[in-house]
Amino acid sequence: MRKYLGAALGLALAIGTGGEVLAGDRAAAVDKALPVAREAYQFLHRNPELGKKEFKAHDYLVSRLKALGYTQFVASPSAPTAVIAVLDTGRPGPVVALRAEMDARPLAAGAVEPEGHSPRSEIPGVMHTCGHDVHAAILLAAAALAQENKARFSGKLVFVFQPAEEVAGGADDIVRDGVLDKLGVQKIFAQHVAPGLPVGTITISPGDTLAGSNYFNLTLTGRGSHAAAPQDGDDVILGAMKVAEEISTLPARRIDQANRPMVVSVTRFVADSGASNVIPPKAELSGTIRAFEDLTKAPKDGPALQDVIVARINAVSAAQGLKAEWSLRQASPPTRNDPALFGALLPSLTKAFPGKVDTTPSRGMFSEDFAYYTPHYQALYFGLGVAKDGLGEGGVHTADYTTHPEAFRYGLTLMTLLAQLGTTGDAAWR
């Protein structure tokens, strides 16, 4: 597989999965820019960096952008590793941003990237398991293509290489700093690799597409006891297990899932007395809650979701003789695709894209900090197929994640089309 991946990444195929050929000179422009993506992907994948520490990625991207002729860079004070480059076409038109992430993720304890991967992470315990290296490499190639074909676009293009998508302080910091507002950005586009989706297919649907993320901590306390006499205490571990089960199954039995979908997952459970014959007096649980609404706000016809959860926790905890302490941290809101922008762009995009554009309505419980941009600018967030010949099947956030090399062509074509349609409203390559 190593030999295959290394060779295949250099391929420049113009034929899509359905046999379509990219129109005219656009194919040649994509071919010419693909080596930029290939080189960047190799570098970024070998040198993964965690959120807010993307120093090598920052320096590499700035260096490459300058070599491509970019001279206007804008800093985001709260996100110093961000790279934001501006291309002024010199022609009247809107300001359109294209965004990609830069950060990698820590691997699970004991996990390593498989030997067969090529390129392969050179940093122990850290890997691009979410495809951000793919996104950033494609965006750099899009910047190269746009610079060389400036007359094909109008207005200004803003290339946003964003840090810290996997941790707090990426998109939210850039939005808070007002950088894109000062540049006059009106529309913003992004894509994300989609394991299992065939190469040559992209997905997009209007409205809410990804859930908002929330993180909770729950401490349950009661009376500890000797393990031989659980009746002398509150059996905190058993009680905590019942609470964990109750909140995990709560959405299916106490929430209208058709209209208020929600997932509660307990991801951490700690209850340690330090001895095998002692039942501890405390248990700590934490996890995530995904939903398409603000958990703290009540709709007109029902209670806030957090209120439903906390009420159930208190009832079950009290029945076990336990005291519950709950805290909630709200993270990314739901990611929303602008229906008007979807309607305006999709007819032309569908005709010009060389593969399949799947507009089947879809929502997922994953979350993305691209959501912080969507209340401020017209936004569309696409899924990019990366699966072919056994590659691109491993799930994100796992060491098995891979991308088929041909996906780069379609990702670059997509970003180029979005830049063109976003600034000129026309997909023709004249």
Coordinates of C-alpha atoms in Angstrom, one line a residue:
M1 CA 0.0 0.0 0.0
R2 CA 2.9 2.4 0.8
K3 CA 4.3 2.1 -2.7
Y4 CA 0.8 2.5 -4.2
L5 CA -0.1 5.5 -2.2
G6 CA 3.1 7.3 -2.9
A7 CA 2.8 6.8 -6.7
A8 CA -0.9 7.3 -7.0
L9 CA -0.8 10.7 -5.2
G10 CA 1.1 12.1 -8.2
L11 CA -1.6 11.0 -10.7
A12 CA -3.4 13.8 -12.5
L13 CA -6.5 12.1 -13.8
A14 CA -9.1 14.2 -15.7
I15 CA -11.8 11.6 -15.8
G16 CA -14.6 11.5 -13.1
T17 CA -16.3 8.5 -11.7
G18 CA -19.1 8.9 -14.2
G19 CA -16.7 9.2 -17.1
E20 CA -17.1 13.0 -17.4
V21 CA -14.2 15.1 -18.4
L22 CA -13.4 18.5 -16.8
A23 CA -14.4 21.3 -19.1
G24 CA -11.7 22.9 -21.3
D25 CA -8.9 24.8 -19.7
R26 CA -10.1 24.2 -16.2
A27 CA -8.8 20.7 -16.4
A28 CA -5.4 22.0 -17.4
A29 CA -5.4 24.6 -14.6
V30 CA -6.3 21.9 -12.1
D31 CA -3.6 19.6 -13.4
K32 CA -1.0 22.3 -13.1
A33 CA -2.0 23.1 -9.5
L34 CA -2.3 19.5 -8.3
P35 CA 1.5 19.2 -7.5
V36 CA 1.1 22.1 -5.0
A37 CA -1.5 20.0 -3.2
R38 CA 0.6 16.9 -3.4
E39 CA 3.7 18.5 -1.9
A40 CA 1.7 20.3 0.8
Y41 CA -0.1 17.1 1.8
Q42 CA 3.1 15.3 2.2
F43 CA 4.6 18.0 4.4
L44 CA 1.5 18.5 6.6
H45 CA 0.8 14.8 7.1
R46 CA 4.4 14.1 8.1
N47 CA 4.5 17.0 10.5
P48 CA 1.1 17.0 12.3
E49 CA 0.6 19.7 15.0
L50 CA -2.1 20.1 17.6
G51 CA -4.5 23.0 17.8
K52 CA -2.9 26.4 18.5
K53 CA 0.6 24.9 17.9
E54 CA 0.5 24.8 14.1
F55 CA 3.9 26.6 13.9
K56 CA 5.4 24.5 11.1
A57 CA 2.2 24.6 9.1
H58 CA 2.0 28.4 9.5
D59 CA 5.5 28.9 8.3
Y60 CA 5.2 26.4 5.4
L61 CA 2.0 27.9 4.2
V62 CA 3.2 31.5 4.4
S63 CA 6.4 30.6 2.6
R64 CA 4.5 28.8 -0.2
L65 CA 1.9 31.5 -0.6
K66 CA 4.7 34.1 -0.9
A67 CA 6.4 32.0 -3.5
L68 CA 3.1 31.9 -5.4
G69 CA 3.0 35.7 -5.5
Y70 CA 0.8 36.5 -2.5
T71 CA 1.7 39.7 -0.7
Q72 CA -1.4 40.6 1.4
F73 CA -1.6 38.7 4.6
V74 CA -4.0 39.5 7.5
A75 CA -3.3 38.5 11.1
S76 CA -5.9 37.4 13.6
P77 CA -4.5 38.4 17.0
S78 CA -6.4 35.7 18.9
A79 CA -5.3 33.0 16.4
P80 CA -1.7 33.7 15.7
T81 CA -1.0 30.5 13.8
A82 CA -3.8 31.4 11.3
V83 CA -2.8 32.2 7.8
I84 CA -5.2 34.5 5.9
A85 CA -4.1 35.5 2.4
V86 CA -6.0 37.9 0.1
L87 CA -6.1 37.9 -3.7
D88 CA -7.4 41.1 -5.2
T89 CA -8.4 40.3 -8.8
G90 CA -8.6 44.0 -9.7
R91 CA -12.1 43.4 -11.0
P92 CA -15.3 44.5 -9.3
G93 CA -17.1 41.8 -7.3
P94 CA -17.8 40.4 -3.9
V95 CA -15.4 39.2 -1.3
V96 CA -15.4 35.4 -1.0
A97 CA -13.6 33.4 1.6
L98 CA -12.4 29.8 1.2
R99 CA -11.5 28.0 4.5
A100 CA -9.5 25.0 5.5
E101 CA -8.3 23.7 8.9
M102 CA -4.6 23.0 9.8
D103 CA -4.5 21.1 13.1
A104 CA -4.1 17.4 13.8
R105 CA -5.3 15.2 16.6
P106 CA -3.7 13.2 19.4
L107 CA -4.0 9.5 18.8
A108 CA -5.7 7.2 21.4
A109 CA -3.3 5.9 24.0
G110 CA -1.1 3.2 22.5
A111 CA -2.3 3.8 18.9
V112 CA 0.1 4.4 16.1
E113 CA -0.4 5.2 12.4
P114 CA -0.3 2.0 10.4
E115 CA 3.1 1.2 8.7
G116 CA 1.4 0.9 5.4
H117 CA 0.3 4.6 5.2
S118 CA 2.3 6.9 3.0
P119 CA 3.0 9.6 3.9
R120 CA 3.1 8.7 7.5
S121 CA 3.2 10.9 10.6
E122 CA 6.7 11.5 12.0
I123 CA 5.4 12.8 15.3
P124 CA 4.7 10.1 17.9
G125 CA 1.1 10.1 19.2
V126 CA -0.1 12.8 16.8
M127 CA -1.7 12.3 13.4
H128 CA -4.0 14.0 10.8
T129 CA -6.9 11.7 11.5
C130 CA -9.6 14.1 10.4
G131 CA -8.3 15.1 7.0
H132 CA -7.3 18.7 7.8
D133 CA -4.0 18.2 6.0
V134 CA -6.1 17.3 2.9
H135 CA -8.2 20.4 3.3
A136 CA -5.2 22.7 3.7
A137 CA -3.3 21.2 0.8
I138 CA -6.3 21.6 -1.5
L139 CA -6.8 25.2 -0.4
L140 CA -3.1 26.0 -1.1
A141 CA -3.5 24.5 -4.6
A142 CA -6.7 26.6 -5.0
A143 CA -4.7 29.7 -4.1
A144 CA -2.0 28.7 -6.7
L145 CA -4.7 28.2 -9.4
A146 CA -6.4 31.5 -8.6
Q147 CA -3.2 33.5 -8.7
E148 CA -2.3 32.1 -12.1
N149 CA -5.8 32.5 -13.5
K150 CA -6.8 35.8 -11.9
A151 CA -8.8 36.9 -14.9
R152 CA -11.2 34.0 -14.3
F153 CA -12.4 35.5 -11.0
S154 CA -13.8 38.8 -9.8
G155 CA -13.7 40.8 -6.6
K156 CA -11.4 39.4 -3.8
L157 CA -10.7 35.9 -2.7
V158 CA -9.7 35.3 0.9
F159 CA -7.9 32.1 1.7
V160 CA -8.4 31.2 5.4
F161 CA -6.1 28.5 6.8
Q162 CA -7.6 28.1 10.2
P163 CA -6.0 26.7 13.3
A164 CA -7.6 24.9 16.3
E165 CA -10.7 23.3 14.8
E166 CA -10.3 20.4 17.2
V167 CA -10.0 22.6 20.3
A168 CA -11.6 25.8 21.4
G169 CA -10.4 29.0 19.9
G170 CA -10.2 28.5 16.1
A171 CA -13.1 29.8 14.0
D172 CA -14.6 31.5 17.1
D173 CA -11.4 33.5 17.7
I174 CA -11.2 34.6 14.1
V175 CA -14.9 35.7 14.1
R176 CA -14.4 37.4 17.4
D177 CA -11.4 39.3 16.1
G178 CA -13.5 40.6 13.2
V179 CA -10.8 39.9 10.6
L180 CA -13.2 38.7 7.9
D181 CA -15.6 41.6 8.6
K182 CA -12.8 44.1 8.0
L183 CA -12.0 42.4 4.7
G184 CA -15.7 42.7 3.7
V185 CA -16.3 38.9 3.4
Q186 CA -19.8 38.1 2.2
K187 CA -19.6 34.4 1.5
I188 CA -17.5 31.6 2.9
F189 CA -17.1 28.0 1.7
A190 CA -15.5 24.9 3.1
Q191 CA -15.3 21.1 2.5
H192 CA -14.6 18.1 4.7
V193 CA -13.4 14.7 3.8
A194 CA -16.2 12.0 4.1
P195 CA -14.9 8.5 4.7
G196 CA -16.9 5.9 2.8
L197 CA -18.2 8.4 0.3
P198 CA -16.9 7.5 -3.2
V199 CA -14.3 9.6 -4.8
G200 CA -15.9 11.9 -7.3
T201 CA -19.0 12.6 -5.1
I202 CA -19.6 15.7 -3.1
T203 CA -22.5 16.2 -0.7
I204 CA -24.4 19.4 0.2
S205 CA -27.9 20.2 1.4
P206 CA -29.5 23.4 2.7
G207 CA -30.2 24.2 6.3
D208 CA -28.8 22.6 9.4
T209 CA -26.3 19.9 8.4
L210 CA -24.2 19.3 11.5
A211 CA -25.2 19.4 15.2
G212 CA -24.0 21.7 17.8
S213 CA -21.6 20.3 20.4
N214 CA -21.8 20.6 24.2
Y215 CA -19.7 19.0 26.9
F216 CA -20.9 18.0 30.4
N217 CA -19.4 17.1 33.8
L218 CA -21.4 15.3 36.4
T219 CA -20.2 14.6 40.0
L220 CA -22.3 12.1 42.1
T221 CA -21.6 11.9 45.8
G222 CA -22.9 9.7 48.6
R223 CA -21.8 7.5 51.5
G224 CA -18.9 5.1 50.8
S225 CA -18.6 1.8 52.6
H226 CA -16.8 -1.5 52.8
A227 CA -17.4 -3.6 49.7
A228 CA -18.6 -6.4 51.9
A229 CA -21.3 -4.2 53.4
P230 CA -22.8 -2.1 50.6
Q231 CA -26.0 -1.6 52.7
D232 CA -23.9 0.6 55.0
G233 CA -23.4 3.2 52.2
D234 CA -25.1 4.4 49.0
D235 CA -23.2 2.2 46.5
V236 CA -22.1 5.2 44.5
I237 CA -20.7 3.2 41.6
L238 CA -23.9 1.2 41.0
G239 CA -26.0 4.4 41.4
A240 CA -23.7 6.3 39.0
M241 CA -24.0 3.5 36.5
K242 CA -27.8 3.8 36.6
V243 CA -27.6 7.6 36.1
A244 CA -25.2 7.0 33.1
E245 CA -27.6 4.6 31.5
E246 CA -30.6 6.8 32.1
I247 CA -29.1 9.9 30.5
S248 CA -27.7 7.9 27.6
T249 CA -31.2 6.5 26.8
L250 CA -33.1 9.6 27.7
P251 CA -33.3 11.1 24.2
A252 CA -35.2 8.1 22.9
R253 CA -37.8 7.9 25.6
R254 CA -38.3 11.5 26.9
I255 CA -37.6 13.7 23.9
D256 CA -39.5 14.0 20.6
Q257 CA -36.6 12.7 18.5
A258 CA -38.4 13.5 15.2
N259 CA -38.4 17.2 16.0
R260 CA -35.7 17.6 18.6
P261 CA -32.9 15.1 17.8
M262 CA -30.3 14.7 20.4
V263 CA -27.5 12.3 21.4
V264 CA -26.0 12.0 24.9
S265 CA -22.8 10.0 25.2
V266 CA -20.9 9.3 28.5
T267 CA -17.3 9.2 27.5
R268 CA -15.6 9.2 30.9
F269 CA -16.5 7.4 34.1
V270 CA -14.2 7.6 37.1
A271 CA -14.9 6.1 40.5
D272 CA -11.8 5.0 42.4
S273 CA -11.6 4.2 46.1
G274 CA -8.0 3.2 45.8
A275 CA -8.8 -0.3 47.2
S276 CA -10.6 -3.3 45.8
N277 CA -12.6 -3.8 48.9
V278 CA -13.9 -0.2 49.3
I279 CA -16.9 1.4 47.5
P280 CA -15.9 5.1 47.0
P281 CA -18.1 8.0 48.0
K282 CA -17.8 9.8 44.7
A283 CA -18.1 9.1 40.9
E284 CA -17.3 11.6 38.1
L285 CA -18.9 11.3 34.7
S286 CA -18.3 13.5 31.6
G287 CA -19.3 13.4 28.0
T288 CA -20.9 15.2 25.1
I289 CA -24.3 16.2 24.0
R290 CA -25.2 16.8 20.3
A291 CA -28.3 18.6 19.2
F292 CA -29.6 21.1 16.7
E293 CA -30.7 23.7 19.2
D294 CA -29.4 25.6 22.2
L295 CA -29.7 23.2 25.2
T296 CA -30.2 26.1 27.6
K297 CA -33.1 27.8 25.8
A298 CA -36.7 26.6 26.0
P299 CA -38.8 26.5 22.8
K300 CA -42.4 27.8 22.9
D301 CA -43.9 24.4 23.2
G302 CA -41.6 22.6 25.7
P303 CA -38.7 22.8 28.2
A304 CA -35.1 23.4 27.4
L305 CA -33.2 20.1 26.7
Q306 CA -30.8 20.8 29.6
D307 CA -33.7 21.1 32.0
V308 CA -35.0 17.7 30.9
I309 CA -31.6 16.1 31.4
V310 CA -30.9 17.7 34.8
A311 CA -34.4 16.9 36.1
R312 CA -33.9 13.3 35.2
I313 CA -30.4 13.2 36.8
N314 CA -31.7 14.7 40.0
A315 CA -34.6 12.2 40.2
V316 CA -32.5 9.1 39.5
S317 CA -29.7 10.3 41.8
A318 CA -32.1 11.1 44.7
A319 CA -33.6 7.6 44.3
Q320 CA -30.1 6.2 44.8
G321 CA -29.4 8.5 47.8
L322 CA -26.8 10.5 45.8
K323 CA -26.2 14.2 45.4
A324 CA -25.6 15.4 41.8
E325 CA -23.6 18.4 40.6
W326 CA -23.9 19.2 36.9
S327 CA -22.0 21.6 34.7
L328 CA -22.3 22.2 30.9
R329 CA -19.9 23.8 28.5
Q330 CA -21.4 24.9 25.2
A331 CA -19.0 24.6 22.2
S332 CA -19.7 24.9 18.4
P333 CA -23.3 25.7 17.5
P334 CA -25.0 23.8 14.6
T335 CA -23.5 24.2 11.2
R336 CA -26.1 25.7 8.8
N337 CA -25.9 25.9 5.0
D338 CA -27.5 29.0 3.7
P339 CA -30.6 28.0 1.7
A340 CA -30.5 31.1 -0.5
L341 CA -26.8 30.6 -1.4
F342 CA -27.5 26.9 -2.0
G343 CA -30.4 27.7 -4.4
A344 CA -28.3 30.3 -6.3
L345 CA -25.2 28.2 -6.8
L346 CA -26.3 24.6 -7.0
P347 CA -27.7 24.6 -10.6
S348 CA -24.4 25.9 -12.1
L349 CA -22.2 23.9 -9.7
T350 CA -24.1 20.6 -10.6
K351 CA -23.6 21.2 -14.3
A352 CA -19.9 22.2 -14.0
F353 CA -18.7 19.7 -11.4
P354 CA -17.2 16.6 -13.1
G355 CA -18.5 14.1 -10.6
K356 CA -21.7 13.6 -8.7
V357 CA -23.3 16.3 -6.6
D358 CA -25.5 14.6 -4.0
T359 CA -28.1 17.0 -2.5
T360 CA -30.0 14.4 -0.5
P361 CA -31.2 16.1 2.7
S362 CA -28.8 15.0 5.5
R363 CA -28.0 15.9 9.0
G364 CA -25.3 14.4 11.2
M365 CA -24.4 14.5 14.9
F366 CA -20.8 15.4 14.3
S367 CA -19.9 19.1 14.9
E368 CA -17.6 21.6 13.3
D369 CA -16.4 25.0 14.3
F370 CA -17.1 26.2 10.8
A371 CA -20.5 26.8 12.5
Y372 CA -19.1 30.0 14.0
Y373 CA -18.9 31.6 10.5
T374 CA -22.4 30.6 9.4
P375 CA -24.4 33.2 11.4
H376 CA -22.3 36.0 10.0
Y377 CA -21.8 35.2 6.3
Q378 CA -23.6 33.2 3.6
A379 CA -22.0 29.8 4.0
L380 CA -21.9 26.4 2.4
Y381 CA -20.1 23.3 3.9
F382 CA -19.5 20.4 1.5
G383 CA -18.7 16.7 2.1
L384 CA -15.8 15.4 -0.2
G385 CA -15.7 11.7 -1.2
V386 CA -12.4 10.1 -0.5
A387 CA -13.1 6.4 -0.8
K388 CA -11.8 4.2 -3.6
D389 CA -10.0 0.9 -4.0
G390 CA -10.0 0.2 -0.2
L391 CA -8.7 3.7 0.7
G392 CA -10.8 6.3 2.4
E393 CA -12.9 3.8 4.4
G394 CA -11.3 4.3 7.8
G395 CA -13.3 6.6 10.1
V396 CA -12.2 10.1 11.0
H397 CA -10.5 10.4 14.4
T398 CA -9.0 6.9 14.0
A399 CA -5.5 5.8 13.0
D400 CA -7.0 4.0 10.1
Y401 CA -8.1 7.1 8.3
T402 CA -6.8 7.5 4.7
T403 CA -7.6 9.5 1.6
H404 CA -7.5 8.2 -1.9
P405 CA -5.2 10.4 -4.0
E406 CA -7.8 11.1 -6.7
A407 CA -9.9 12.9 -4.1
F408 CA -7.5 15.9 -4.4
R409 CA -8.5 16.5 -8.0
Y410 CA -12.2 16.7 -7.1
G411 CA -11.6 18.8 -3.9
L412 CA -9.5 21.3 -5.9
T413 CA -12.1 21.4 -8.7
L414 CA -14.8 22.1 -6.1
M415 CA -13.0 24.9 -4.4
T416 CA -12.1 26.5 -7.8
L417 CA -15.7 26.3 -8.9
L418 CA -16.9 27.8 -5.6
A419 CA -14.5 30.7 -5.9
Q420 CA -15.6 31.3 -9.4
L421 CA -19.3 31.0 -8.8
G422 CA -19.0 33.0 -5.6
T423 CA -17.3 36.0 -7.2
T424 CA -18.7 36.0 -10.8
G425 CA -21.9 33.9 -10.5
D426 CA -20.7 32.1 -13.6
A427 CA -19.0 28.6 -13.9
A428 CA -17.9 29.1 -17.5
W429 CA -14.1 29.0 -18.0
R430 CA -13.6 31.6 -20.7

